[in-house]
Short mmCIF file of C-alpha atoms in Angstrom, two decimals:
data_model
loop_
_atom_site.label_atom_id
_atom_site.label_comp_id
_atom_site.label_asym_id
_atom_site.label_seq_id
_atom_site.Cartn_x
_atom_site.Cartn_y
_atom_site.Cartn_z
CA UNK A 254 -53.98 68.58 89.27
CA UNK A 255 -56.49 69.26 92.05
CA UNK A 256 -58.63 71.18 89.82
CA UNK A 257 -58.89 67.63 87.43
CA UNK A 258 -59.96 65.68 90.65
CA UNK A 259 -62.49 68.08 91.78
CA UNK A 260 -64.31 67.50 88.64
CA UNK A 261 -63.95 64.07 88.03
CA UNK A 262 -65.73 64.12 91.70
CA UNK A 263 -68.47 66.72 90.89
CA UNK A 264 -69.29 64.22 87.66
CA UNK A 265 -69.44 61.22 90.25
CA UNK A 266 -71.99 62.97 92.63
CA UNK A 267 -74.18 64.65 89.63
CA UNK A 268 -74.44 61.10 87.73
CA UNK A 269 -76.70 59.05 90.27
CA UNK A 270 -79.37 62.17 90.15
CA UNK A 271 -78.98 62.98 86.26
CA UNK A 272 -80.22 59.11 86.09
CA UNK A 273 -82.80 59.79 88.61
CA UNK A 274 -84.27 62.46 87.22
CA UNK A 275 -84.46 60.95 83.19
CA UNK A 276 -86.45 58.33 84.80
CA UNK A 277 -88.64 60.74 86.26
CA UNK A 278 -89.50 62.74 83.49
CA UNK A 279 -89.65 59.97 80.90
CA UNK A 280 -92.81 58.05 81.88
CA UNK A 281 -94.56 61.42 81.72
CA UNK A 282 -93.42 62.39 78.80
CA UNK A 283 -94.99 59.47 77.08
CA UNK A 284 -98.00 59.96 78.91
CA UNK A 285 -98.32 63.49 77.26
CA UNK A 286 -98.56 62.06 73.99
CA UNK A 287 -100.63 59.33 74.62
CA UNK A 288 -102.93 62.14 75.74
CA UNK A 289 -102.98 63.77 72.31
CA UNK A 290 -106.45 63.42 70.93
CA UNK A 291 -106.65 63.88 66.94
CA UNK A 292 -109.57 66.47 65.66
CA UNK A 293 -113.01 64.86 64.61
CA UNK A 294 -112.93 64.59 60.84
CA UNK A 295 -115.53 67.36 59.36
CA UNK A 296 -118.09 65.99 57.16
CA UNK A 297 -119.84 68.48 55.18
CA UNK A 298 -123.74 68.78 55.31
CA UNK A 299 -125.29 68.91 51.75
CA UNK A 300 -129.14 69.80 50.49
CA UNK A 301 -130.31 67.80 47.80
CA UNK A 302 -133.09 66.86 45.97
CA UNK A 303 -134.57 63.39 44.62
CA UNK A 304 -134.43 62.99 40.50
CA UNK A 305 -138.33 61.89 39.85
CA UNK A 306 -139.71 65.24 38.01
CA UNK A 307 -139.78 64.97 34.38
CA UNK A 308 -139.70 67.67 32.01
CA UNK A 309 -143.49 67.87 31.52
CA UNK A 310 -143.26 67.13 27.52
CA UNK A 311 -140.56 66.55 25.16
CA UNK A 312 -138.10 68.00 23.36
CA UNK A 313 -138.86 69.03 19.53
CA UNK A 314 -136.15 70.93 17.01
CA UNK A 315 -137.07 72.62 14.17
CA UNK A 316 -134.97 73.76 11.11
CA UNK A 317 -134.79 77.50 10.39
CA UNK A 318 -132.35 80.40 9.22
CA UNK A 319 -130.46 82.96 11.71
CA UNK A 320 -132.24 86.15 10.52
CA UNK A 321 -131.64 90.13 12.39
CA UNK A 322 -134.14 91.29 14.79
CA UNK A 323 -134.36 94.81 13.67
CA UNK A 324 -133.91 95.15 9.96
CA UNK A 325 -134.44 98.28 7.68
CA UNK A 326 -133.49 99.88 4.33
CA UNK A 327 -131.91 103.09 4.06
CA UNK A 328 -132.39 105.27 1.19
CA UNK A 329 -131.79 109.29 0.31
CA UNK A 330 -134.78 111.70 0.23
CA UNK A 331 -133.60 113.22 -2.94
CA UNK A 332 -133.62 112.00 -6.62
CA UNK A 333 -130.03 111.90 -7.85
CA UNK A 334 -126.55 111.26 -9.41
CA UNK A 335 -124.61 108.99 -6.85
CA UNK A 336 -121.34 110.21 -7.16
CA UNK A 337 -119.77 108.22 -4.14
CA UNK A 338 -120.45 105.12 -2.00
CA UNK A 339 -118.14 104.67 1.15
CA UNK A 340 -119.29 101.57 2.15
CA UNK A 341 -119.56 97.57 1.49
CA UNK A 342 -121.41 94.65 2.34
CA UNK A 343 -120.24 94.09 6.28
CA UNK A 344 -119.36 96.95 6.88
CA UNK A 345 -119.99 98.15 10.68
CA UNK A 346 -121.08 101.46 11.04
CA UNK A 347 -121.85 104.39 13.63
CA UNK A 348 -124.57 106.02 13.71
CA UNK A 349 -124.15 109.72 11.90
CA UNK A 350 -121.68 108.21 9.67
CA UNK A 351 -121.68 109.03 6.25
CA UNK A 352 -122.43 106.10 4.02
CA UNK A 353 -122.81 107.79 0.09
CA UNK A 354 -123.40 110.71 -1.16
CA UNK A 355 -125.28 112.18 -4.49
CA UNK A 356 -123.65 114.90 -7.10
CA UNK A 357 -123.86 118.22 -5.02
CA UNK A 358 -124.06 120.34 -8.41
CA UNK A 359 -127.44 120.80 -9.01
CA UNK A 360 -128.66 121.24 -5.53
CA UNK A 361 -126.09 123.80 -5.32
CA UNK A 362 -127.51 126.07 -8.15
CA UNK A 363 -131.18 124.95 -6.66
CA UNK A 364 -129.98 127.29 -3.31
CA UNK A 365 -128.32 129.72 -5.60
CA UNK A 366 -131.86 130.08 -7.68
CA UNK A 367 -133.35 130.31 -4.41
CA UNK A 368 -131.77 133.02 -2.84
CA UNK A 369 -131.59 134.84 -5.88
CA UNK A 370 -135.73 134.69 -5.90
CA UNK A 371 -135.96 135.33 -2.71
CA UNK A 372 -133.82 139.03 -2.89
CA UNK A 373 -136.44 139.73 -5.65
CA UNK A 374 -139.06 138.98 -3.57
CA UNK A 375 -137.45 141.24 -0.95
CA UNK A 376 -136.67 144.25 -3.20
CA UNK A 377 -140.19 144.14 -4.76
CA UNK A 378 -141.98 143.82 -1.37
CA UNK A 379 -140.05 146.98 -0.15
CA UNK A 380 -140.88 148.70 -3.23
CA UNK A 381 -144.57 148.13 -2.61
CA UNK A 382 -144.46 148.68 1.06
CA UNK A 383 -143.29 152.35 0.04
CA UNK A 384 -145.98 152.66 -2.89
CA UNK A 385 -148.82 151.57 -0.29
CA UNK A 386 -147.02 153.70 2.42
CA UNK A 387 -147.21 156.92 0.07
CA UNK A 388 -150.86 156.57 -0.69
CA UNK A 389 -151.58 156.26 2.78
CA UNK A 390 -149.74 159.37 3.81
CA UNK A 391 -151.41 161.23 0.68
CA UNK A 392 -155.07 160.70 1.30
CA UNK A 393 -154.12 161.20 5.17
CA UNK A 394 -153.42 164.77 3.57
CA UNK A 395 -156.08 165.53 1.55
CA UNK A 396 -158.57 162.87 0.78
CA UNK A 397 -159.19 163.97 -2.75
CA UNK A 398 -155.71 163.61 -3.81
CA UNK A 399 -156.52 160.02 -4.10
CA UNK A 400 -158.67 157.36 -4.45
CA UNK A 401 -159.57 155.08 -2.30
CA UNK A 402 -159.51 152.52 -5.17
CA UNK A 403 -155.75 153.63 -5.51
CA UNK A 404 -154.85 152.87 -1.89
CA UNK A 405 -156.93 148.93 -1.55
CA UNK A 406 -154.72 148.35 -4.57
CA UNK A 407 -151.04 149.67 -3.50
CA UNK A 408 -152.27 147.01 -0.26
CA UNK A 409 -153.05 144.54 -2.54
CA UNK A 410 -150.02 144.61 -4.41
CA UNK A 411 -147.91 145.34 -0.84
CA UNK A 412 -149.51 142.56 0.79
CA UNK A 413 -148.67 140.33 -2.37
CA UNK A 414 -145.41 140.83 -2.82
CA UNK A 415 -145.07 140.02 1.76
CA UNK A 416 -146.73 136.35 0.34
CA UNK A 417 -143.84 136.29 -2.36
CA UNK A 418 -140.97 136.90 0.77
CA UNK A 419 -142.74 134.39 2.70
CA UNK A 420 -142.76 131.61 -0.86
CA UNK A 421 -139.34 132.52 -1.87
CA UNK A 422 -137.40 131.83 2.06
CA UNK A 423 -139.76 128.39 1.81
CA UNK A 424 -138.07 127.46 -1.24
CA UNK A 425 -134.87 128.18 0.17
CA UNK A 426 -135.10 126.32 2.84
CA UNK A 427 -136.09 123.55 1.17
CA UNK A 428 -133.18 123.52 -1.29
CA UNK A 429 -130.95 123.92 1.29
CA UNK A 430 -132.34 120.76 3.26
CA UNK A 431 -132.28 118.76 -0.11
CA UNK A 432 -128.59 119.93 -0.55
CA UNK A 433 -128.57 118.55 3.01
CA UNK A 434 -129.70 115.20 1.86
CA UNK A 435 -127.43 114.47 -0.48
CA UNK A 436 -125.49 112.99 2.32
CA UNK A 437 -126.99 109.61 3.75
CA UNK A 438 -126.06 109.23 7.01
CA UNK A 439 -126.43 106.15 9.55
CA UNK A 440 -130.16 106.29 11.35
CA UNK A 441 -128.32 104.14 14.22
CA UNK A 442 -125.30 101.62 14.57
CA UNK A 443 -125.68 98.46 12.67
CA UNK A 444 -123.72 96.47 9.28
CA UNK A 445 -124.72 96.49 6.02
CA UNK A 446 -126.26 93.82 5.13
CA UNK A 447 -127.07 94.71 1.13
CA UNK A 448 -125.94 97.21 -0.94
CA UNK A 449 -128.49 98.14 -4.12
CA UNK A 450 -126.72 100.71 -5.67
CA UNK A 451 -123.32 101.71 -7.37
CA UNK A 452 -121.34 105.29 -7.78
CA UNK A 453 -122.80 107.17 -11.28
CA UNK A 454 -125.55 105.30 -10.86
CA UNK A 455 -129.20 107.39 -10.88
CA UNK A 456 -131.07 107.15 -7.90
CA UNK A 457 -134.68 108.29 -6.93
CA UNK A 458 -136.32 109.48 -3.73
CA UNK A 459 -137.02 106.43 -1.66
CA UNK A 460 -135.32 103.84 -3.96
CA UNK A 461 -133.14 101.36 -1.35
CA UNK A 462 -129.34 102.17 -1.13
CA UNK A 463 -128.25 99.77 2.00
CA UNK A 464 -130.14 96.85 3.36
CA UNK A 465 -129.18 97.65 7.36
CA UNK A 466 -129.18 95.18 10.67
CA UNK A 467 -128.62 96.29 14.58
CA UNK A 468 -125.15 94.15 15.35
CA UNK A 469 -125.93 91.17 17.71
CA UNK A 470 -129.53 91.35 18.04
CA UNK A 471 -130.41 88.07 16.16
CA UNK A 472 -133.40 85.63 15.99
CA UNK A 473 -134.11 82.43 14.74
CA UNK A 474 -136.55 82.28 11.99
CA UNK A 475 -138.50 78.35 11.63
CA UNK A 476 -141.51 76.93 10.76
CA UNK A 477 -144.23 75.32 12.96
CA UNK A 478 -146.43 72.33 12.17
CA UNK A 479 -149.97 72.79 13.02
CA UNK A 480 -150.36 69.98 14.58
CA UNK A 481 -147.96 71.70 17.49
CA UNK A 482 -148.33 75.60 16.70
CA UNK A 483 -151.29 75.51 19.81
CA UNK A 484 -147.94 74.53 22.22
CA UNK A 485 -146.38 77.63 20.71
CA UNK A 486 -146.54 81.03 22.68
CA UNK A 487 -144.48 84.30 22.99
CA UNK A 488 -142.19 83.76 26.25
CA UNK A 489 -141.79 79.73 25.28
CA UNK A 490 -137.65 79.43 26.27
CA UNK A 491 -135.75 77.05 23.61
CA UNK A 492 -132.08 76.99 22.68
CA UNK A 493 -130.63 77.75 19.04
CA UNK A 494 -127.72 75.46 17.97
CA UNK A 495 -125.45 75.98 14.45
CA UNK A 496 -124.41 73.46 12.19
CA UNK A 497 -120.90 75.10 11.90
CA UNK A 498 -120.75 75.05 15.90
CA UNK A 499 -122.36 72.12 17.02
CA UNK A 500 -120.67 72.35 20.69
CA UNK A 501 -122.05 76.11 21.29
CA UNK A 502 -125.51 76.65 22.68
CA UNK A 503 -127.15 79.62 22.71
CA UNK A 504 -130.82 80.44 24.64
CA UNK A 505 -133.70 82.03 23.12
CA UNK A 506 -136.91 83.40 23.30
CA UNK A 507 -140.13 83.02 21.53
CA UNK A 508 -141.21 86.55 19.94
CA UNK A 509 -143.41 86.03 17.30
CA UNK A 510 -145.92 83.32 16.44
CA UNK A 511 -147.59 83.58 12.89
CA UNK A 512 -151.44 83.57 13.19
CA UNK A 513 -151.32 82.15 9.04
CA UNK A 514 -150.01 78.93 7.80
CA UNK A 515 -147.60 79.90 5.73
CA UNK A 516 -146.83 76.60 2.91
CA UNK A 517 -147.16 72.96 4.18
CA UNK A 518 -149.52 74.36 6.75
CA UNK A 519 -146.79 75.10 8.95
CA UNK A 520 -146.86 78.10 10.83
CA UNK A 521 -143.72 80.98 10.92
CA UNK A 522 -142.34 81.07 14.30
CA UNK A 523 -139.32 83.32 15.34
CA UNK A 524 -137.21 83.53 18.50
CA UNK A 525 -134.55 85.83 19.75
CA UNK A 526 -131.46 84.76 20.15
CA UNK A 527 -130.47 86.28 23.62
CA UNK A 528 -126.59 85.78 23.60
CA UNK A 529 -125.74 85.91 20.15
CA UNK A 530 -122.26 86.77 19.67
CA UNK A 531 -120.07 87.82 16.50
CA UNK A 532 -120.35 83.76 15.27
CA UNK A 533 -124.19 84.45 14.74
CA UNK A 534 -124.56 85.94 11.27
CA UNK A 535 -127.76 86.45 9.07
CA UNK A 536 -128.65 83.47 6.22
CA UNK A 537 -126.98 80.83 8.51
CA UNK A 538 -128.72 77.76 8.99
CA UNK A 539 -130.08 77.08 12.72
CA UNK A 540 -132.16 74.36 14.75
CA UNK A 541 -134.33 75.58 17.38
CA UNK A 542 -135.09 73.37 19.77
CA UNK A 543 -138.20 73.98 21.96
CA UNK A 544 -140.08 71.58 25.21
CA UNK A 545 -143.58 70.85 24.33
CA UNK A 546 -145.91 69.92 27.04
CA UNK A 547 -147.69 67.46 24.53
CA UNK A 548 -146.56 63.68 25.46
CA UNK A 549 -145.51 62.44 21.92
CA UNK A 550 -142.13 60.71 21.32
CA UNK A 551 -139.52 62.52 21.90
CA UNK A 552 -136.40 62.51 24.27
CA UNK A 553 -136.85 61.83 28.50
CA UNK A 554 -136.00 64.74 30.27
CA UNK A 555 -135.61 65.59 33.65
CA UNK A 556 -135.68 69.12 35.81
CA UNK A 557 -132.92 69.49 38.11
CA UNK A 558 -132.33 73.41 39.88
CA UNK A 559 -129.58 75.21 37.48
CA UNK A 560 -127.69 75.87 40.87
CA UNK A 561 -127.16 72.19 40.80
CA UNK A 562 -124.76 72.59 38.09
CA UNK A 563 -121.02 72.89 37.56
CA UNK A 564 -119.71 73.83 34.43
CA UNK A 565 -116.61 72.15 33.21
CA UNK A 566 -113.48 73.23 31.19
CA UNK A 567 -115.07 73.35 28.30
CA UNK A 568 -118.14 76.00 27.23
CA UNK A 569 -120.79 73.64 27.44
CA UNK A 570 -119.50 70.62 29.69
CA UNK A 571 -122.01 70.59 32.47
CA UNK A 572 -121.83 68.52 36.02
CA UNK A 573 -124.52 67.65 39.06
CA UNK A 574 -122.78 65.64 42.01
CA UNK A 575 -124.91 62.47 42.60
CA UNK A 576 -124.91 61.31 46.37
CA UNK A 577 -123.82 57.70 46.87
CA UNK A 578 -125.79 56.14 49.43
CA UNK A 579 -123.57 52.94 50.60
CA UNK A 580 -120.05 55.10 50.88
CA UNK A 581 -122.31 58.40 51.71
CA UNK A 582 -119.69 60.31 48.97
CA UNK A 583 -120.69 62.18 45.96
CA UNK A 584 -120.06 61.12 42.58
CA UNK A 585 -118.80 64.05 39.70
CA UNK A 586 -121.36 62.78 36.61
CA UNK A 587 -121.30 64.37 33.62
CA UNK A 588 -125.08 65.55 32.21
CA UNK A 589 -126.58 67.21 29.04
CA UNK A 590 -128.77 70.15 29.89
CA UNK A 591 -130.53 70.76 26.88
CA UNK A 592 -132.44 74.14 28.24
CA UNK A 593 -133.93 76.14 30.96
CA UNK A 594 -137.25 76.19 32.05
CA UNK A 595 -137.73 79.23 34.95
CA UNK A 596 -134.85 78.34 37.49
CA UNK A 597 -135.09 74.74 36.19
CA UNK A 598 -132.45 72.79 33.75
CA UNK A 599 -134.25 70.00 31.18
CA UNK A 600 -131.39 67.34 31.72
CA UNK A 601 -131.87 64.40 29.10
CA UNK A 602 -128.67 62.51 30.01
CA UNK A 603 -126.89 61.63 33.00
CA UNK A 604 -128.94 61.04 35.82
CA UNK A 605 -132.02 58.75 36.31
CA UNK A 606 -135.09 58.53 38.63
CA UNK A 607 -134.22 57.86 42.02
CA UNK A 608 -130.60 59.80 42.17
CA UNK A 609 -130.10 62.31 44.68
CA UNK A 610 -128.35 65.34 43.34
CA UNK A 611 -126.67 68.00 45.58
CA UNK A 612 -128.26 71.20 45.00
CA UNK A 613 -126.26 73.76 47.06
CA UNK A 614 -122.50 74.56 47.69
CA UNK A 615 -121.38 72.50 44.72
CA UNK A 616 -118.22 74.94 44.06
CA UNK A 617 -117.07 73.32 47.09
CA UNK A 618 -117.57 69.60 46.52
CA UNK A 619 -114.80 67.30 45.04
CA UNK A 620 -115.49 64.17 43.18
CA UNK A 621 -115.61 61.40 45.91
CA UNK A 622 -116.13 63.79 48.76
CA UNK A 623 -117.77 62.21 51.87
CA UNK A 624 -120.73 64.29 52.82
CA UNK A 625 -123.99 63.94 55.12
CA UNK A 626 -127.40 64.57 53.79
CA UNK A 627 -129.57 67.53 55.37
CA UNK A 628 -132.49 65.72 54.71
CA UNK A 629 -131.82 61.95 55.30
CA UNK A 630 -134.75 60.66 54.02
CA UNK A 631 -133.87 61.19 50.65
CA UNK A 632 -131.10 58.60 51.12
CA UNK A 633 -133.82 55.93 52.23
CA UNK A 634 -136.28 56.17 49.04
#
């Protein structure tokens, strides 16, 4: 009972200063968090650079076929029966691999013949080794056994028969390499592109078996107007597009210019195809497309930095972000790049003269992104 009322009394003394010190604490409280100060908002600086260069010409495409860039034709050394191709039209193969091979027979009984001549040639040449030895020896003994008419001619017919060794390994040899060549091998790794021959069939020396191509390197083979072959040079960057993929690009090189018209005055022009992949096969039609520096009409193009570009999701989908000068954002705009020229892109759609296109750090932008410009003048042309 007195333990009850000493509480109730310790609660009636505590409450006044409980109350006391809530008020206390309470106005500072909120002054703490009136005191929290929220972080500047980071605006990224960007470079950029004003859209006013053209391309300096216009874009031209010409018609042509995908053709290899190393081509050859493989054939056997020998004249023979083929008794056995291995390979078809397509086929990919390594170099040292055997690709047909001729009837064996008769080269066998070639080496055969040839050894069997050549341990004639052997026995007889030790036979008149000994002869010309003996006469030697004799008139070493007593000069009037013999002649020295007898001795020049046991050397002649010695050193004859040394010449008949020396004949008879050469023919050897040589049947033994044509036995050799009865197997054509691969020169290199490449596909057939042709095949000329079949099995039983009668082949001579030099006659084609395989039409051959090095896998992947391709080029573009068109023809040239001379009214535009001067603007034509080995280096001149173009792309190569294919009718059966019209949304895949591929760049190329200028290698070869023809210094003849060929027909309709037009001159043969060929360019390598620098990332041709396993979609790129010979005899398909291609369009080249190259920048000439001549102003004719053609398609505007302008040169933005290829660092200035994002790709998208798809292969060729290509981005610049444009700066917006009244919410100071960027804008995501799709363009076409239609090629490269050095470090610069030839962009015929998307942007226009007097845009101002981020050129640095654009993995890091977002469509709508509010950035500052590094070089604010650009935002007052």
């Amino acid at each position: 009972m007195t333990s009850t009322r000493n509480q109730r009394l310790v609660k009636r003394e505590c409450l006044p200063f409980a109350l006391a010190l809530t008020l206390l604490v309470a106005p500072l409280l909120s002054a703490c968090q009136k005191e929290v100060v929220e972080p500047a908002k980071r605006i990224r600086a960007v470079k950029t650079i004003l859209v006013a260069d053209r391309a300096s010409g216009q874009m031209r495409k010409f018609p042509g076929t995908v053709e290899p860039v190393d081509t050859s034709s493989i054939s056997f050394e020998v004249t023979g029966l083929v008794q056995k191709v291995y390979i078809k039209v397509g086929h990919k193969f390594k170099q040292g691999e055997a690709l047909a091979v001729l009837d064996k027979k008769s080269f066998k009984l070639n080496v055969e013949s040839a050894r069997a001549a050549l341990s004639r040639a052997r026995a007889q040449f030790k036979e008149k080794k000994s002869a010309y030895e003996r006469e030697r020896r004799i008139q070493a003994q007593d000069s009037g056994a013999t002649t020295q008419k007898a001795v020049e001619q046991a050397r002649a017919a010695y050193e004859s028969t040394q010449q008949s060794v020396h004949y008879s390994q050469a023919q050897l040899d040589l049947a033994k390499r044509d036995l050799e060549k009865t197997e054509l091998r691969a020169p290199f790794d490449g596909v057939v592109s042709a095949r000329h021959v079949e099995s039983f069939e009668e082949v001579s020396r030099g006659k084609p078996v395989f039409d051959v191509f090095v896998e992947g390197a391709m080029q573009a083979a068109v023809s040239i107007p001379e009214n535009m072959i001067d603007e034509v040079y080995v280096g001149l960057r173009g792309e190569v597009r294919l009718p059966n993929r019209p949304d895949a690009v591929y760049h190329a090189v200028v290698s070869e210019v023809g210094s003849a018209a060929t027909s309709a005055n037009a001159f043969p022009v060929k360019a390598n195809i620098n990332d041709a992949d396993k979609h790129v096969r010979p005899g398909m039609t291609a369009e080249l497309t190259l920048l000439f520096s001549r102003e004719e009409e053609g398609e505007t193009a302008y040169l933005v930095p290829v660092q200035a570009l994002v790709p998208g999701r798809e292969k060729d989908d290509r981005h610049v972000f444009v700066f917006d000068s009244k919410t100071s954002t960027v804008r995501k705009t799709v363009v076409q790049a239609k090629g490269i020229v050095g470090n610069q892109a030839i962009i015929t759609n998307g942007i226009a003269p007097g845009d101002i296109i981020v050129v640095a750090g654009v993995p890091f932008l977002r469509d709508g992104q509010e950035v500052k410009l590094l070089n604010p003048s650009h935002a007052g042309q």
